[in-house]
JSON list of C-alpha atoms in Angstrom, two decimals:
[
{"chain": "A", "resi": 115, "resn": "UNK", "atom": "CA", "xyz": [0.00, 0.00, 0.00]},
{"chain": "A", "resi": 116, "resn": "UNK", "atom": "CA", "xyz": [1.22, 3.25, -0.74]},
{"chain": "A", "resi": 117, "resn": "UNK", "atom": "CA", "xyz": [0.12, 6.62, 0.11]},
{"chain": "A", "resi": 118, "resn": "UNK", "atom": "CA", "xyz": [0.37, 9.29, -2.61]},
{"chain": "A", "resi": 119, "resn": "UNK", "atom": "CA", "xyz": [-1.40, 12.75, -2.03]},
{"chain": "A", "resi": 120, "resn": "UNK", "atom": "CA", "xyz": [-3.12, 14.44, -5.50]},
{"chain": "A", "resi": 121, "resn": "UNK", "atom": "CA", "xyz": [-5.69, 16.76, -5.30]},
{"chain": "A", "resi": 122, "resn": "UNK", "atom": "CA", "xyz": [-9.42, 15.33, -6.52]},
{"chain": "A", "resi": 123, "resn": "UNK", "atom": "CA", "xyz": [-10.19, 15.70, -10.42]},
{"chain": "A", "resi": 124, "resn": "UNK", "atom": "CA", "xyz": [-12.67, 18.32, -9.76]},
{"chain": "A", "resi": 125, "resn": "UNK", "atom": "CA", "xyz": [-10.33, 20.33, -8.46]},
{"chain": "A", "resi": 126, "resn": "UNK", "atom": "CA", "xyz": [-10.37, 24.07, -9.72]},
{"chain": "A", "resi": 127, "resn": "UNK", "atom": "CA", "xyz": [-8.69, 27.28, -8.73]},
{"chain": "A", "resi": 128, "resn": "UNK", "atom": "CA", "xyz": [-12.04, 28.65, -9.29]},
{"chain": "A", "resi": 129, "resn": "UNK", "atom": "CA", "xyz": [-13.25, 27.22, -6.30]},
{"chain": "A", "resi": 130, "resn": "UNK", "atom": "CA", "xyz": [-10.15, 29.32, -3.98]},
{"chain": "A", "resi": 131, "resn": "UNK", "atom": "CA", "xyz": [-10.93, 32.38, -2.80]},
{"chain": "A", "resi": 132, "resn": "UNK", "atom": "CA", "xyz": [-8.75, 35.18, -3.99]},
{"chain": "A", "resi": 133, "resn": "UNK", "atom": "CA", "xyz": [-6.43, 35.45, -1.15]},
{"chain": "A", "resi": 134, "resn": "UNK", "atom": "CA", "xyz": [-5.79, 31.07, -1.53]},
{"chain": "A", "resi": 135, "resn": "UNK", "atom": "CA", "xyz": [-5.50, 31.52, -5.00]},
{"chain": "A", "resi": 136, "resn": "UNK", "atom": "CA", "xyz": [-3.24, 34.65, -4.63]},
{"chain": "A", "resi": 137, "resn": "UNK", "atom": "CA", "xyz": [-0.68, 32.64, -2.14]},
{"chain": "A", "resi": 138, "resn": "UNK", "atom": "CA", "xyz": [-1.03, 29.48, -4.16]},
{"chain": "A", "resi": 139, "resn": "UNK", "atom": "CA", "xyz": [0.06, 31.23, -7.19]},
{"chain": "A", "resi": 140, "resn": "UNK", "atom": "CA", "xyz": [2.63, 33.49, -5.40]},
{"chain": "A", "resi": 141, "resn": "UNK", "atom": "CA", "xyz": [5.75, 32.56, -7.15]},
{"chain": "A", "resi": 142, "resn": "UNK", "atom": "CA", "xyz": [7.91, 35.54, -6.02]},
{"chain": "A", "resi": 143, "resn": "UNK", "atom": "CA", "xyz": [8.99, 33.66, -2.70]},
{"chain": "A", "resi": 144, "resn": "UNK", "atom": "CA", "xyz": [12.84, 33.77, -2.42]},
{"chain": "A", "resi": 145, "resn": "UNK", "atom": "CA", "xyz": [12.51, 30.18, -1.46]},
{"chain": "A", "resi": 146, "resn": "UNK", "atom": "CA", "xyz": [9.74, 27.91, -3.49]},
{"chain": "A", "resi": 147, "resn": "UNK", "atom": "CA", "xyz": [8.39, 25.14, -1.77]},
{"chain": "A", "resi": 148, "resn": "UNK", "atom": "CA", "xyz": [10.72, 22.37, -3.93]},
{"chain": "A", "resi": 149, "resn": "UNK", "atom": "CA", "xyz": [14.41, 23.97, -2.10]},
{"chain": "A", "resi": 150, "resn": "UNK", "atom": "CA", "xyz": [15.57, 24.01, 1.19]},
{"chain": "A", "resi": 151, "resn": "UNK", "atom": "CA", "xyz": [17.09, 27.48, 2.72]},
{"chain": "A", "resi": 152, "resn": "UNK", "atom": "CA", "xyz": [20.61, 26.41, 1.48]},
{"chain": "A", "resi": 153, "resn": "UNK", "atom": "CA", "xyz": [19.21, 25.74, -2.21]},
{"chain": "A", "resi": 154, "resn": "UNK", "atom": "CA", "xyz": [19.08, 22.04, -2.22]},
{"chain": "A", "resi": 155, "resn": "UNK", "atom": "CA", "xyz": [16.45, 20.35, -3.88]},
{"chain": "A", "resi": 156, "resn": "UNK", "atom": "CA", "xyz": [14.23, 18.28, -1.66]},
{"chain": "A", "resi": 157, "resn": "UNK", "atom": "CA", "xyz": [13.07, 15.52, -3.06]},
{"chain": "A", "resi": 158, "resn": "UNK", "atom": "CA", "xyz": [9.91, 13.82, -2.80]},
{"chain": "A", "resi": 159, "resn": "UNK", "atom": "CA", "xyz": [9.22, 11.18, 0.00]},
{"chain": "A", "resi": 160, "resn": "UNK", "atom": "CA", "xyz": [7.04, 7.96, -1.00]},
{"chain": "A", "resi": 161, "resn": "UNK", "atom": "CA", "xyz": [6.15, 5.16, 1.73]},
{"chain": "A", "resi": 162, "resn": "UNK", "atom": "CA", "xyz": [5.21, 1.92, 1.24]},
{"chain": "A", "resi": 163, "resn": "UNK", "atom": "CA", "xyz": [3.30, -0.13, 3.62]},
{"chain": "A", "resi": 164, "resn": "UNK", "atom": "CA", "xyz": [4.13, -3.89, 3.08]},
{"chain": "A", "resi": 165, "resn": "UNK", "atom": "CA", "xyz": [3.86, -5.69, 6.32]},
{"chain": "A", "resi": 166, "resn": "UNK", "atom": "CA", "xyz": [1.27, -8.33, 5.60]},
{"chain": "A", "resi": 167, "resn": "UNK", "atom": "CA", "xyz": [1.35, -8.13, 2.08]},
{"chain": "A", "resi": 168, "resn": "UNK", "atom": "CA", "xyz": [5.37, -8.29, 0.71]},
{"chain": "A", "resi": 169, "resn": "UNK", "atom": "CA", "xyz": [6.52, -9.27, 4.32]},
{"chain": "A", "resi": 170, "resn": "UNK", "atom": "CA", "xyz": [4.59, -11.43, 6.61]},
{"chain": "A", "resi": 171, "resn": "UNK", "atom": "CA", "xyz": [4.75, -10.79, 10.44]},
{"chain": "A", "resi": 172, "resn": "UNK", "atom": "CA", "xyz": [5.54, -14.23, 12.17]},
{"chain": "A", "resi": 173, "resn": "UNK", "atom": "CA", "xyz": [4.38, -13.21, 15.46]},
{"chain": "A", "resi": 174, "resn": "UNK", "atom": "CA", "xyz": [0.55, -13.92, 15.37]},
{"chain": "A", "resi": 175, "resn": "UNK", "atom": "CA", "xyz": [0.64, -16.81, 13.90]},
{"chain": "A", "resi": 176, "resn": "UNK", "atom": "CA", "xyz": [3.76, -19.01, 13.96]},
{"chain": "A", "resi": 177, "resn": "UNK", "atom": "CA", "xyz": [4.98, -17.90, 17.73]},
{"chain": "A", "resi": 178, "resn": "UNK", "atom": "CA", "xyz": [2.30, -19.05, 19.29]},
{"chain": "A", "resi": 179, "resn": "UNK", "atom": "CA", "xyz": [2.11, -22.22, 17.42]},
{"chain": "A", "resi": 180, "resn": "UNK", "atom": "CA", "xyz": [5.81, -22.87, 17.93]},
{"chain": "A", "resi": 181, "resn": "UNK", "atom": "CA", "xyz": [5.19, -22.82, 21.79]},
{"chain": "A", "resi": 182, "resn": "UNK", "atom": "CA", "xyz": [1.77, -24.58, 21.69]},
{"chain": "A", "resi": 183, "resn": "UNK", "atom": "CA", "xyz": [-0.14, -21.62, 22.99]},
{"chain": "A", "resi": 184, "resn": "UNK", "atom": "CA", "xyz": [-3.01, -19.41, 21.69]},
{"chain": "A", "resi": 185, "resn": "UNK", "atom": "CA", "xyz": [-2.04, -15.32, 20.89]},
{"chain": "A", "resi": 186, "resn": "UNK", "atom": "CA", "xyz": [-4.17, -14.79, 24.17]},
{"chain": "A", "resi": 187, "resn": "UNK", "atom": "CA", "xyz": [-1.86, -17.15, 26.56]},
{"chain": "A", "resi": 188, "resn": "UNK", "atom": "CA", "xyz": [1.39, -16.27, 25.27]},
{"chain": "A", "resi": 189, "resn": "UNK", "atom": "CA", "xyz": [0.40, -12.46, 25.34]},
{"chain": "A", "resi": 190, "resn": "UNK", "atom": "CA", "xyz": [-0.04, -12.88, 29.06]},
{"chain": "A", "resi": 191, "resn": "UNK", "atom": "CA", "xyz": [2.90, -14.84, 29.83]},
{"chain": "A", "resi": 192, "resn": "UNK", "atom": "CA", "xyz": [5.42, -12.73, 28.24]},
{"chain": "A", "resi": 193, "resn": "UNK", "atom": "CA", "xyz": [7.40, -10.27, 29.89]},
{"chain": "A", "resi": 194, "resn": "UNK", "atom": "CA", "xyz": [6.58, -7.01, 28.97]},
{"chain": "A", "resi": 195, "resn": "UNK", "atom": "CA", "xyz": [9.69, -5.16, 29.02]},
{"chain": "A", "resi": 196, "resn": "UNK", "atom": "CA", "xyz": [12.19, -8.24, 27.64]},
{"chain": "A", "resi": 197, "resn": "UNK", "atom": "CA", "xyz": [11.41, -7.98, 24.03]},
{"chain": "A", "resi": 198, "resn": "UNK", "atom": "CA", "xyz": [12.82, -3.92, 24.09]},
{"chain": "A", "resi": 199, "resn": "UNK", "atom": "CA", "xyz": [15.51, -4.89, 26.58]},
{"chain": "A", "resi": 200, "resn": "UNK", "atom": "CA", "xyz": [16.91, -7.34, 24.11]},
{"chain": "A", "resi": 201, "resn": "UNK", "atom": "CA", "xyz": [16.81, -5.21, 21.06]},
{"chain": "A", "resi": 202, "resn": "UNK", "atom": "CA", "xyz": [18.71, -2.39, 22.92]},
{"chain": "A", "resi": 203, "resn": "UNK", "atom": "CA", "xyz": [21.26, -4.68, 24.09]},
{"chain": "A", "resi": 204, "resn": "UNK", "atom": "CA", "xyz": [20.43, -4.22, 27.75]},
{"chain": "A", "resi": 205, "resn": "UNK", "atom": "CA", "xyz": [19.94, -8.17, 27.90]},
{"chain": "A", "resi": 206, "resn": "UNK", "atom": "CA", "xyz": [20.99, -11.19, 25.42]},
{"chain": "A", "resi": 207, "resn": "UNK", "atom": "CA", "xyz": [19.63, -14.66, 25.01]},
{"chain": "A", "resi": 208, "resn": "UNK", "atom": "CA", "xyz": [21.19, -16.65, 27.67]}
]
C-alpha cells in the first residue's frame, strides 16, 4: 500500500478564494516550496506499507504455534519489558 497525495479531479482554482488563489500562485517567494534554505532540492518522500502483504509478520501466527499456545496465553505470559531490553542490548539470550 502506498500513500500518494493528489488533489481530486474536480479540483479548480475557481473554487479558492482570492487570497488562496493569490498565495497558491505566489511565485515571487525567495525560497519555493521544492528547495531548502541552502538551495538544495528536496526531493519527494514515497512510503510503502508492506507488512502483511510483501513481508509477513511471524508473530501472530507461527509464535504461538511454535510454543503450543493461543495469541491470548502467550500475550499474558510474556514479559513485557524483555522484548525492548533485548533489542537495545540491555539483555541477550542466555
Amino acid at each position: 500500500m502506498a500513500l500518494l497525495l493528489t488533489p481530486p479531479a474536480i479540483f479548480s482554482l475557481a473554487k479558492l478564494s482570492s487570497k488562496s488563489s493569490r498565495m497558491a500562485l505566489n511565485r515571487t517567494s525567495s525560497n519555493p516550496p521544492n528547495f531548502t534554505t541552502d538551495g538544495k532540492r528536496k526531493l519527494p518522500i514515497l512510503l510503502f506499507d508492506i507488512m502483511d502483504t510483501v513481508v509477513r509478520d511471524p508473530f501472530y501466527q507461527d509464535v504461538p504455534a511454535f510454543f503450543g499456545m493461543s495469541l491470548k496465553e502467550l500475550i499474558e505470559c510474556k514479559h513485557p519489558t524483555a522484548w525492548m531490553e533485548f533489542e537495545n542490548g540491555m539483555i541477550n539470550e542466555y
